[in-house]
Every structure is written in C-alpha cells, then in structure tokens.
C-alpha cells in the first residue's frame, strides 16, 4: 500500500527531475533537445499534480478512517448499557452485568447525554435521586421514593 512517505519521496524525485530537465532546456541550443525537454517538463508537472492529489486524497481517507474508528469505539461503549427502570417512570441506562470490567461497580448513565449529546455521563446517586454532572445536561432523575418530611405546625397565636 502506498503511504505518505512514499508519495512525498516521489514528489521530491520528480522535483529533482524537473530541475534537471529545466537545466537541459537552458543549457542546450538544439531545437530538438529543447522540444523534448519541454515535453519532459510538461509530463513531470502533470505527474507532480497527480501525486499531490493522491497525497491529499490519502490524508482525507486517513481522517475518515480515524473518525470511523472513533464512532465504532463510542458505539462499543454504548453497547455495554441496557435500558432499565430503577423507579416507576424513570428510565436510565444501566451497565449490563456481563459488561462490567474488573472492579467496575454497577452504575447508571444519563439517557439524555447518551441519546441527545452522544456522550456517556455516569450519574451520581444519593439514595433517592441520580444527578447528571455534565455541564451541558444537568438532569436529575428519581431512583427511589422521596422521604416524606413531616412538618410541625406552630401556631404563633396560641397561648
């Protein structure tokens, strides 16, 4: 397979050939040699242009390959999670039991970050709620019933 260093080397060699042919053109007075030197210079220039196009195309393909690999990696990360309902009406993505890496605890990720922002944001839990710490999201999810607070009524007019 052709790589960037091979294309760069070919461009450098063609530049040297161009300089030699150009030198022949200025040194020689023979019309036939001049015509062939001009033809050679034209061909070399055309090949240089094609090699530059190939080099640009190769750089573009390498960039597309990098992006495709990043997308595959992100999808593989998303495949580690499944939709779960930890509390009635709350749907979050939970780490699959068989997808946990060594020492990785079970956790939830934010469905908004995954589905809308295309990111993984691990939710921080406090017992009854889970919080997304992503600055672009900040969602809060119920994961258990909220404890009822009993308020004591104090009558300021009572004697």
Short mmCIF file of C-alpha atoms in Angstrom, two decimals:
data_model
loop_
_atom_site.label_atom_id
_atom_site.label_comp_id
_atom_site.label_asym_id
_atom_site.label_seq_id
_atom_site.Cartn_x
_atom_site.Cartn_y
_atom_site.Cartn_z
CA UNK A 1 0.00 0.00 0.00
CA UNK A 2 1.19 3.48 -0.79
CA UNK A 3 1.83 5.62 2.26
CA UNK A 4 2.51 9.31 2.77
CA UNK A 5 6.31 8.90 2.88
CA UNK A 6 6.33 7.10 -0.48
CA UNK A 7 4.25 9.84 -2.08
CA UNK A 8 6.47 12.50 -0.51
CA UNK A 9 9.57 10.74 -1.84
CA UNK A 10 8.07 10.52 -5.33
CA UNK A 11 7.26 14.24 -5.26
CA UNK A 12 10.83 15.02 -4.22
CA UNK A 13 12.27 12.84 -7.01
CA UNK A 14 10.02 14.49 -9.58
CA UNK A 15 11.14 17.90 -8.39
CA UNK A 16 14.76 16.87 -8.96
CA UNK A 17 13.88 15.59 -12.46
CA UNK A 18 12.11 18.85 -13.17
CA UNK A 19 15.20 20.82 -12.18
CA UNK A 20 17.44 18.63 -14.39
CA UNK A 21 15.11 18.99 -17.38
CA UNK A 22 14.89 22.72 -16.81
CA UNK A 23 18.70 22.86 -16.74
CA UNK A 24 18.83 20.96 -20.04
CA UNK A 25 16.46 23.46 -21.55
CA UNK A 26 18.59 26.45 -20.62
CA UNK A 27 21.95 24.80 -21.45
CA UNK A 28 21.10 23.35 -24.83
CA UNK A 29 20.69 25.31 -28.04
CA UNK A 30 19.47 22.42 -30.15
CA UNK A 31 15.79 22.82 -31.09
CA UNK A 32 15.03 19.09 -30.96
CA UNK A 33 16.52 18.79 -27.45
CA UNK A 34 14.54 21.88 -26.39
CA UNK A 35 11.30 20.34 -27.64
CA UNK A 36 11.94 17.06 -25.80
CA UNK A 37 12.95 18.95 -22.63
CA UNK A 38 9.70 20.95 -22.78
CA UNK A 39 7.73 17.73 -23.26
CA UNK A 40 9.56 16.15 -20.30
CA UNK A 41 8.89 19.20 -18.11
CA UNK A 42 5.21 19.10 -19.01
CA UNK A 43 4.95 15.40 -18.17
CA UNK A 44 6.79 15.87 -14.88
CA UNK A 45 4.49 18.75 -13.90
CA UNK A 46 1.43 16.66 -14.69
CA UNK A 47 2.74 13.73 -12.60
CA UNK A 48 3.53 16.07 -9.70
CA UNK A 49 -0.03 17.38 -9.79
CA UNK A 50 -1.44 13.86 -9.75
CA UNK A 51 0.81 12.87 -6.86
CA UNK A 52 -0.27 15.92 -4.86
CA UNK A 53 -3.92 15.00 -5.49
CA UNK A 54 -3.18 11.43 -4.34
CA UNK A 55 -1.48 12.74 -1.21
CA UNK A 56 -4.49 14.95 -0.38
CA UNK A 57 -6.88 12.08 -1.05
CA UNK A 58 -4.86 9.79 1.20
CA UNK A 59 -4.89 12.36 4.02
CA UNK A 60 -8.67 12.69 3.66
CA UNK A 61 -9.13 8.90 3.76
CA UNK A 62 -6.94 8.65 6.87
CA UNK A 63 -9.10 11.29 8.56
CA UNK A 64 -12.29 9.43 7.59
CA UNK A 65 -10.81 6.17 8.92
CA UNK A 66 -9.92 7.84 12.23
CA UNK A 67 -13.47 9.19 12.56
CA UNK A 68 -14.98 5.78 11.72
CA UNK A 69 -12.79 4.11 14.37
CA UNK A 70 -13.86 6.70 16.95
CA UNK A 71 -17.53 6.07 16.09
CA UNK A 72 -17.07 2.28 16.41
CA UNK A 73 -15.39 2.76 19.77
CA UNK A 74 -18.22 5.00 21.01
CA UNK A 75 -20.85 2.50 19.85
CA UNK A 76 -19.00 -0.30 21.61
CA UNK A 77 -19.11 1.77 24.79
CA UNK A 78 -22.88 2.35 24.39
CA UNK A 79 -23.46 -1.39 23.82
CA UNK A 80 -22.29 -2.00 27.41
CA UNK A 81 -25.54 -0.44 28.72
CA UNK A 82 -29.18 -1.51 28.75
CA UNK A 83 -32.35 0.44 29.42
CA UNK A 84 -33.62 -0.06 32.97
CA UNK A 85 -36.38 1.36 35.17
CA UNK A 86 -34.93 1.79 38.68
CA UNK A 87 -38.03 3.64 39.85
CA UNK A 88 -41.55 3.88 38.43
CA UNK A 89 -41.44 6.17 35.38
CA UNK A 90 -37.67 6.71 35.45
CA UNK A 91 -35.75 5.07 32.63
CA UNK A 92 -31.98 5.10 32.76
CA UNK A 93 -29.20 3.15 31.09
CA UNK A 94 -27.61 0.62 33.46
CA UNK A 95 -24.31 -1.17 32.97
CA UNK A 96 -25.00 -4.74 31.84
CA UNK A 97 -23.89 -7.31 34.39
CA UNK A 98 -21.73 -9.15 31.84
CA UNK A 99 -20.17 -5.90 30.54
CA UNK A 100 -18.57 -4.76 33.81
CA UNK A 101 -14.80 -4.51 33.69
CA UNK A 102 -12.63 -5.67 36.54
CA UNK A 103 -13.68 -3.82 39.69
CA UNK A 104 -16.22 -1.62 37.89
CA UNK A 105 -19.37 -1.12 40.01
CA UNK A 106 -22.89 -1.24 38.61
CA UNK A 107 -23.97 2.26 37.68
CA UNK A 108 -26.37 4.27 35.54
CA UNK A 109 -25.61 6.70 32.74
CA UNK A 110 -27.70 9.68 31.73
CA UNK A 111 -30.18 8.86 28.93
CA UNK A 112 -30.23 12.49 27.78
CA UNK A 113 -26.45 12.60 27.38
CA UNK A 114 -26.42 9.25 25.57
CA UNK A 115 -29.35 9.84 23.23
CA UNK A 116 -29.08 13.58 22.57
CA UNK A 117 -25.48 14.59 23.26
CA UNK A 118 -23.97 11.25 22.19
CA UNK A 119 -21.84 11.11 25.37
CA UNK A 120 -21.50 8.87 28.39
CA UNK A 121 -22.11 10.63 31.69
CA UNK A 122 -22.17 8.46 34.81
CA UNK A 123 -24.95 9.54 37.17
CA UNK A 124 -24.12 10.43 40.77
CA UNK A 125 -26.58 8.86 43.21
CA UNK A 126 -27.64 9.98 46.69
CA UNK A 127 -30.18 7.30 47.58
CA UNK A 128 -33.36 8.77 46.14
CA UNK A 129 -32.09 10.70 43.11
CA UNK A 130 -29.41 10.44 40.45
CA UNK A 131 -27.71 13.57 39.15
CA UNK A 132 -26.03 14.16 35.81
CA UNK A 133 -22.87 16.19 36.36
CA UNK A 134 -22.42 17.01 32.66
CA UNK A 135 -22.46 20.81 32.41
CA UNK A 136 -24.38 20.59 29.11
CA UNK A 137 -27.17 18.50 30.68
CA UNK A 138 -27.64 18.63 34.47
CA UNK A 139 -30.72 16.34 34.56
CA UNK A 140 -31.98 14.90 37.86
CA UNK A 141 -33.71 11.50 37.98
CA UNK A 142 -35.76 9.82 40.72
CA UNK A 143 -34.38 6.40 41.59
CA UNK A 144 -36.38 5.78 44.79
CA UNK A 145 -39.35 7.30 46.54
CA UNK A 146 -38.66 10.61 48.21
CA UNK A 147 -38.81 10.52 52.00
CA UNK A 148 -41.76 12.46 53.35
CA UNK A 149 -40.85 15.34 55.55
CA UNK A 150 -43.13 15.84 58.48
CA UNK A 151 -43.66 19.47 59.22
CA UNK A 152 -44.73 20.58 62.58
CA UNK A 153 -47.21 23.37 62.60
CA UNK A 154 -46.54 26.06 65.12
CA UNK A 155 -49.36 28.46 65.85
CA UNK A 156 -47.85 31.79 66.85
CA UNK A 157 -51.17 32.94 68.33
CA UNK A 158 -51.64 30.02 70.67
CA UNK A 159 -51.33 30.75 74.36
#
